[in-house]
Each structure stands twice: as C-alpha cells, then as structure tokens.
Tab-separated table of C-alpha atoms in Angstrom:
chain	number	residue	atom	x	y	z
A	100	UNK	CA	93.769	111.468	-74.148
A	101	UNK	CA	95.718	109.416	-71.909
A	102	UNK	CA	99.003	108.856	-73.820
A	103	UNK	CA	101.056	112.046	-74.725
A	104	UNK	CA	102.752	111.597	-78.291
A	105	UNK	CA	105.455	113.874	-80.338
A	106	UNK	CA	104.627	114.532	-83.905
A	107	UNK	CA	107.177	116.062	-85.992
A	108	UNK	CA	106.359	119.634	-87.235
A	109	UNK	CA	107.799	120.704	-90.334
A	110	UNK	CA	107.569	124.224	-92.058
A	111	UNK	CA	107.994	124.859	-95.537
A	112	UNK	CA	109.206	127.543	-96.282
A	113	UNK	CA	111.584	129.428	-99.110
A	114	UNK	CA	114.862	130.291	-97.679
A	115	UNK	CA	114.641	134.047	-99.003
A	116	UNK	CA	111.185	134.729	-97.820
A	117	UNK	CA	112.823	135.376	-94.051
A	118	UNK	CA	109.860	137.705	-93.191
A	119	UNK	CA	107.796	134.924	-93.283
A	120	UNK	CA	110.076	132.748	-91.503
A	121	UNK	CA	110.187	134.933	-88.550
A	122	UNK	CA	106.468	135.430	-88.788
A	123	UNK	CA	106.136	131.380	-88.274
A	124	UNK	CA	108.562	131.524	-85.444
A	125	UNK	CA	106.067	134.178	-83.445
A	126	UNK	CA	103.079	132.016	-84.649
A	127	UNK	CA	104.530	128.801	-83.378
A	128	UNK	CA	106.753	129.560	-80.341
A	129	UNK	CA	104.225	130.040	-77.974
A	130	UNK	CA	102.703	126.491	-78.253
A	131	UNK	CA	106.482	124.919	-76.699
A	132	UNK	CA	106.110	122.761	-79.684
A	133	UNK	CA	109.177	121.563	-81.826
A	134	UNK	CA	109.526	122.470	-85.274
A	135	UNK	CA	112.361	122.779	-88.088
A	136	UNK	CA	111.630	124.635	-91.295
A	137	UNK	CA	112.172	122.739	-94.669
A	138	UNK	CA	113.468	124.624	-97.528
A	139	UNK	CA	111.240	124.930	-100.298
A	140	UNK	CA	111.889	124.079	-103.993
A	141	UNK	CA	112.512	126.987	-106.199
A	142	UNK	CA	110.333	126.333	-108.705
A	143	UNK	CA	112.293	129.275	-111.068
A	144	UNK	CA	115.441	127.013	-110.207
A	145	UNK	CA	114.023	123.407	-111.626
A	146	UNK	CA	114.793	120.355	-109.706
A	147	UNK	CA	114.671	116.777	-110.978
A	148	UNK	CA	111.484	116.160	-109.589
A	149	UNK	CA	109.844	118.236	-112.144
A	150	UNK	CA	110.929	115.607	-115.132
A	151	UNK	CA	107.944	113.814	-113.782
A	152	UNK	CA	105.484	116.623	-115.068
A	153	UNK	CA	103.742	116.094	-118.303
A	154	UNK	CA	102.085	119.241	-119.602
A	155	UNK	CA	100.137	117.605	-122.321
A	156	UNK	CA	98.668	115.944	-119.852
A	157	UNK	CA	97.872	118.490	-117.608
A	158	UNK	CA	96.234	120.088	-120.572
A	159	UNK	CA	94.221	117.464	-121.501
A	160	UNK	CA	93.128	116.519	-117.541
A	161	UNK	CA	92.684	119.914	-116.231
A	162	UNK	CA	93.025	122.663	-118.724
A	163	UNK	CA	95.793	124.501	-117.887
A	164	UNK	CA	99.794	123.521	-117.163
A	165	UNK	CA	101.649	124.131	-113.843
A	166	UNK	CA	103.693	127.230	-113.530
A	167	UNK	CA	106.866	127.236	-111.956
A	168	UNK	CA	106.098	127.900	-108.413
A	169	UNK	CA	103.107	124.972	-108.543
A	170	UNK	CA	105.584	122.680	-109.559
A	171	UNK	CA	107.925	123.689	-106.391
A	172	UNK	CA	105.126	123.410	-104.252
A	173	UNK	CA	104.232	119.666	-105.498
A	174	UNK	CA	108.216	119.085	-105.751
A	175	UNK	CA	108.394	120.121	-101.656
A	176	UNK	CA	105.540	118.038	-100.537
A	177	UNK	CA	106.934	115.372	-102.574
A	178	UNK	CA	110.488	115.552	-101.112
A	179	UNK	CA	108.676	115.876	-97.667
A	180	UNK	CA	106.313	112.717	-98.113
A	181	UNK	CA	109.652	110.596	-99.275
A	182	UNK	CA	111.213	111.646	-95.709
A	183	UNK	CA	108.099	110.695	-94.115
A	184	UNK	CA	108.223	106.975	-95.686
A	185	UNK	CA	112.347	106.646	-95.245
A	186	UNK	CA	111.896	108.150	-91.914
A	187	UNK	CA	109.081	106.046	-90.718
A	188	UNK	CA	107.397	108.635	-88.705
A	189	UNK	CA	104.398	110.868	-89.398
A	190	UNK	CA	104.473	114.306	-90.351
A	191	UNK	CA	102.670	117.466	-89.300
A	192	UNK	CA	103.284	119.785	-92.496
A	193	UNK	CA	102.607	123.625	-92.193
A	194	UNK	CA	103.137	125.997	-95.207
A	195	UNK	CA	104.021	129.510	-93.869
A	196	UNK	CA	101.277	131.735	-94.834
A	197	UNK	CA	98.553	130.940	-91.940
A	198	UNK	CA	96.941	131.854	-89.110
A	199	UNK	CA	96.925	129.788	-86.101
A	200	UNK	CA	93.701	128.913	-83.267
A	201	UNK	CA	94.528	128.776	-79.757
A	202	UNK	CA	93.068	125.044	-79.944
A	203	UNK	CA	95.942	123.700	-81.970
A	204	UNK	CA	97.619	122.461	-78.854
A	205	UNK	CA	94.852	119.964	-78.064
A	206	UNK	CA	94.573	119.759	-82.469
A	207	UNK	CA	98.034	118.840	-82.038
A	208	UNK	CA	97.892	116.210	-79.164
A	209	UNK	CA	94.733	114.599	-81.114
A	210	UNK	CA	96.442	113.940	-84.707
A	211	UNK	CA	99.942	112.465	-82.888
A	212	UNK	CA	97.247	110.297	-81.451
A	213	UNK	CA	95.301	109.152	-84.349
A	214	UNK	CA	97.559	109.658	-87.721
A	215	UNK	CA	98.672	106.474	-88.172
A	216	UNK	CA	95.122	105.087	-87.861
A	217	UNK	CA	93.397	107.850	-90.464
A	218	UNK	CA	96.568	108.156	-92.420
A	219	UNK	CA	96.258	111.164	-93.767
A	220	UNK	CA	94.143	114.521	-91.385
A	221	UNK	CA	93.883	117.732	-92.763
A	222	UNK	CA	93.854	120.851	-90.145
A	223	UNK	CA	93.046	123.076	-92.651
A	224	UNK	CA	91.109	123.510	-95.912
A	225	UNK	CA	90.743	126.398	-98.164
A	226	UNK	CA	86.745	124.963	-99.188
A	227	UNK	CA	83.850	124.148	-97.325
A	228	UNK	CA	82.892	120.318	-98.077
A	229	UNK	CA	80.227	118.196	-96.856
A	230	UNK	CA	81.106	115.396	-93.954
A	231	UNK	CA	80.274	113.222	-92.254
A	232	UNK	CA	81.560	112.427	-88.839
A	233	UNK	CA	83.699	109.969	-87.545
A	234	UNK	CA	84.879	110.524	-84.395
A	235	UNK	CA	83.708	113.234	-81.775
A	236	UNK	CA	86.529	113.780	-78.938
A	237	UNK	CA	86.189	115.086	-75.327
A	238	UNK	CA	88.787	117.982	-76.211
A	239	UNK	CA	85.519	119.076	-78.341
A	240	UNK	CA	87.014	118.399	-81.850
A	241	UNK	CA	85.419	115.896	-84.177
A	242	UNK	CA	87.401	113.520	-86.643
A	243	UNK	CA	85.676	113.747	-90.138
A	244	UNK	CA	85.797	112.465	-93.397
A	245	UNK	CA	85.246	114.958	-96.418
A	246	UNK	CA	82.859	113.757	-99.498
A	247	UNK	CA	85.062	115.844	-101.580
A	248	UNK	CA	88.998	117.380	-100.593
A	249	UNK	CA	88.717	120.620	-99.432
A	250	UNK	CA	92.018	121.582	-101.465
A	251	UNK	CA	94.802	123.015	-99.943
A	252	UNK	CA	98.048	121.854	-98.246
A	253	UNK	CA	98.295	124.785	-95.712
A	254	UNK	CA	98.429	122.201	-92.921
A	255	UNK	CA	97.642	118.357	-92.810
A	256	UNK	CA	99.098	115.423	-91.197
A	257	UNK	CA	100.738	112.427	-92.738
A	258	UNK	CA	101.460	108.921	-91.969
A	259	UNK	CA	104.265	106.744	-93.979
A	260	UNK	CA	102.099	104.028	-95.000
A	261	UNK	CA	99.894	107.043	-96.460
A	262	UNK	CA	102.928	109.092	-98.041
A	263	UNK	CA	103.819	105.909	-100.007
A	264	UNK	CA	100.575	105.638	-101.627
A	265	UNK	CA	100.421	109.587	-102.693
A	266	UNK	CA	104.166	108.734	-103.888
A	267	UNK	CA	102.865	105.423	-105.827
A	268	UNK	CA	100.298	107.898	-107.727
A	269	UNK	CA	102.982	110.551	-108.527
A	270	UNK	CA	104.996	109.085	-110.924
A	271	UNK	CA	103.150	111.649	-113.480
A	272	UNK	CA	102.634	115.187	-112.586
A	273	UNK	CA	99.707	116.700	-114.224
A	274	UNK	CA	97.906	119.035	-111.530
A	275	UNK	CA	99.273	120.772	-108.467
A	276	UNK	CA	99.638	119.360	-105.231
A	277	UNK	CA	96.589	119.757	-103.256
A	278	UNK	CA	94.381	118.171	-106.098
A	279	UNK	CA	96.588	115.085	-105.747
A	280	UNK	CA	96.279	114.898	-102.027
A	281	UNK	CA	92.197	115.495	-102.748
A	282	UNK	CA	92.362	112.670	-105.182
A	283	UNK	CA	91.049	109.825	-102.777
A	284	UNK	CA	89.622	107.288	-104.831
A	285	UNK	CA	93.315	106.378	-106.885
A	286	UNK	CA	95.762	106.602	-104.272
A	287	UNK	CA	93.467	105.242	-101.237
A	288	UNK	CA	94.388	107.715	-98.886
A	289	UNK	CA	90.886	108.828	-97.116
A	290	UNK	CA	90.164	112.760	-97.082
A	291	UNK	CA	89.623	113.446	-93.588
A	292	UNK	CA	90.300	116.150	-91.416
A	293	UNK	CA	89.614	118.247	-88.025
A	294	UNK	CA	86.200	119.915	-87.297
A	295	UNK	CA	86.372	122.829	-86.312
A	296	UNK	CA	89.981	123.337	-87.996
A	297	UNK	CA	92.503	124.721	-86.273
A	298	UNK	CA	94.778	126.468	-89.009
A	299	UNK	CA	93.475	129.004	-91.624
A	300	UNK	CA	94.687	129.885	-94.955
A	301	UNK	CA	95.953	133.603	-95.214
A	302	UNK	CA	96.860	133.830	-98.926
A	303	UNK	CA	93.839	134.422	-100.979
A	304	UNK	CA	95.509	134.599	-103.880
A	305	UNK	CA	98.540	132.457	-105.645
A	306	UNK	CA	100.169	136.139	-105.866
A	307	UNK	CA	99.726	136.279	-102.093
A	308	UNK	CA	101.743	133.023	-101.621
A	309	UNK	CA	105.282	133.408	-102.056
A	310	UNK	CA	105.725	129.042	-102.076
A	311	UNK	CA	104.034	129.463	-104.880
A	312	UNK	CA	105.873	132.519	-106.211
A	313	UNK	CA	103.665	134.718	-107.107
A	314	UNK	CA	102.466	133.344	-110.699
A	315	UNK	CA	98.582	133.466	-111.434
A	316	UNK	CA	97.762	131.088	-113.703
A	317	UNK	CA	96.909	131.614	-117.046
A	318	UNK	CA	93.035	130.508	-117.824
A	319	UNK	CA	92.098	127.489	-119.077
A	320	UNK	CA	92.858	126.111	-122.246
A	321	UNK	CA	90.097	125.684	-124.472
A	322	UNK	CA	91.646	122.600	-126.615
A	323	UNK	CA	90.512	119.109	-125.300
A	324	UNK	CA	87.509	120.335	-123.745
A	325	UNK	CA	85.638	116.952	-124.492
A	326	UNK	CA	88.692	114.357	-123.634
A	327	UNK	CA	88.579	116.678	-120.709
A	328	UNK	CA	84.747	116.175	-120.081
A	329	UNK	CA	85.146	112.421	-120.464
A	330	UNK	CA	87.920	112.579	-117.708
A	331	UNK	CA	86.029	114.956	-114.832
A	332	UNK	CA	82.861	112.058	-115.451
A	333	UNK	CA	85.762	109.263	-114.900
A	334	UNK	CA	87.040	111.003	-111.631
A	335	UNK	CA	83.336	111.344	-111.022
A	336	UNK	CA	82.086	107.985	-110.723
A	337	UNK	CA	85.501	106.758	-108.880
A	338	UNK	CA	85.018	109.603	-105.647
A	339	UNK	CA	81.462	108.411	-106.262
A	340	UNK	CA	82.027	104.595	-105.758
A	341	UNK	CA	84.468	105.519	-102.987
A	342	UNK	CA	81.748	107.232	-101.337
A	343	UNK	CA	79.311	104.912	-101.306
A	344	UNK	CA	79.702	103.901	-97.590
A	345	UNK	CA	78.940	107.073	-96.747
A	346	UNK	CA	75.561	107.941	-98.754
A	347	UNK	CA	73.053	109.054	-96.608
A	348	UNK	CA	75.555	110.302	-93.678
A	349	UNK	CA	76.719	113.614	-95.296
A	350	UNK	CA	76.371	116.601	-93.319
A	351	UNK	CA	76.767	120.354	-95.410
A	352	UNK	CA	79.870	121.508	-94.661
C-alpha cells in the first residue's frame, strides 16, 4: 500500500480490571502503534443508555433479557460509535481479553486504508461463517464479506457514516451488542472482515470476560416461542434478500 494512514485505536476496558489493562499494554506496545483505553460502562452501576432496553422485547425476539454486564458492553460500544460519528474519524475498537498475530501491523495498515470504503471490518470473530471474497491484497490478507456475522466485538473497525446507521437502529435495545453489529440487513452496514484474522478471542466464556462481568445468562425463556419463531423466519428472509448478490459465491468458512 502506497499511502500510510493513522487509525485511532481504542481499548475498552473497565477501570478496575488493571490486570488486564497492563496485559493490553504488553500486547500492544510492541507494534509502536497509538492507543488510549476507554472506560467501560459498569453495567452493575446503570447508565442512561440502558433506558433504551426493552426486556419484553428481548423476550419475545430472542428468549432471554440482557444482564447487567451485556447491557455495559452494548452501552460502551454505543458511547464509542457516537464518538466515532461526532469525531468524524474511524475507529479501530479492541476489547481487552485477546490474543494478538504478528500480522496485525500490516492488518492494521490495510483497514486505515479501506474503512471508510467497507464501513464496517471485523478482525476478529468468535464463529466460523461462510464468505465470499472481495478483495485479495499483496500483504497476503483477503477482504471478505460474511453470509452471516460471525458475532463478537473483540476487535472490528468502524467508519462514521457506518456508526450512524448502527446508532439509527439502536434506539431499542433488545439483544446484546454483537448481534446488533451482525444484524446487516436493517441497519445496512455490510458484515465483512479480514481473512485470515488477525485478533483472537480469549474468553470462552461470559464468566471469563470481565466487560461483561462475569454473569452467565440464564436459559431461554420458554414463553413466546411462536412470536419468536415468526421473528427468526422475518430476520431470515431479510439476511436472505441481502444476500442475494452473493448466491453462488459463498465459500465454507
């Protein structure tokens, strides 16, 4: 790539979880990359933000309501995304349990040059999705678009004119975070990412993640299981018609 370009990292990260803080610093410093940490939301504390959450209707959509540490999570990418639009520059967002390829440099140098085109590029994903390719790069890294979100929001890239459209769809919370970013085909915002990505998950389990603090979920709830039906067939056909550029290109992720 011809043009060097900055890209603004940003850590989330709960103030009190310092062992993880430091762990970040040793996992980022030796890239001679800038970063700041953002503090996350305490989702034990409340914030505003969560007045936008309707448990009935995360009952109804998904089967199950968002514990306190889900809604911090959403509440911090949410506070992150708004900086992103009132900032008017992309975002590289990290959460702080990962691991960290010695390719992220050139990972790095490849979404400051192609964000604001893609809008949205995930460098990591806790699922294995089926692709299909969009760009392959000299650096040996391919650009592709996922036929269904991976999940996760351990590290992805952001533009502004993409963080207004997952804000435009969050007026109503009603499942966590990563589902919303996965949720293509209402907000617009393409699920693509990095092949082979650079940034791995290290938290198996919400217990494991502290952002999330540490609060399995209860199973699902067994009451609106055919409003709930009639809603996973609706969400169906919409990533379906979204897709439809694409049928026939899908590679097995």
């Amino acid at each position: 790539m011809a043009e060097q370009r900055s890209l603004e990292i940003v850590v989330v990260n709960l103030a009190r979880s310092t062992e993880r803080r430091v762990k970040m610093i040793e996992t980022l410093q030796p890239f001679s990359l800038p970063y700041t940490f953002f503090d996350a939301v305490e989702g034990r504390d409340g914030h505003p933000l969560f007045d936008r959450f309707d448990p009935t209707l995360a009952e109804t959509r998904r089967g199950f309501i968002l514990n306190a540490g889900e809604l911090g999570c959403f509440a911090s990418h949410y506070l992150l995304w708004e900086r992103c639009v009132r900032e008017k520059r992309p975002l590289l967002i990290f959460e702080d349990d990962v691991s960290v390829s010695n390719t992220f440099p050139q990972a790095y140098q490849l979404v400051a040059e192609k964000i604001e085109r893609y809008g949205l590029l995930r460098l990591s994903g806790h699922k294995k999705r089926s692709f299909h390719v969009c760009e392959t790069t000299q650096e040996g890294m391919d650009i592709i678009r996922f036929k269904i979100g991976p999940h996760g929001t351990s590290c992805y890239a952001v533009a502004p004119w993409a963080a207004a459209k997952l804000i435009a769809k969050a007026d109503v919370w009603f499942e966590p975070v990563d589902v919303h970013l996965d949720r293509f085909w209402t907000h617009g915002v393409g699920s693509f990412g990095l092949r082979p990505m650079p940034v791995t998950h290290v938290a198996e389990t919400e217990e494991q993640s502290e952002i999330w603090q540490g609060k399995k979920r209860d199973r699902k709830s067994r009451r609106f299981r055919k409003l709930r039906a009639l809603y996973r067939a609706r969400d169906d056909i919409g990533r379906f018609i979204f897709n439809l550029p694409y049928i026939g290109r899908w590679v097995e992720g």
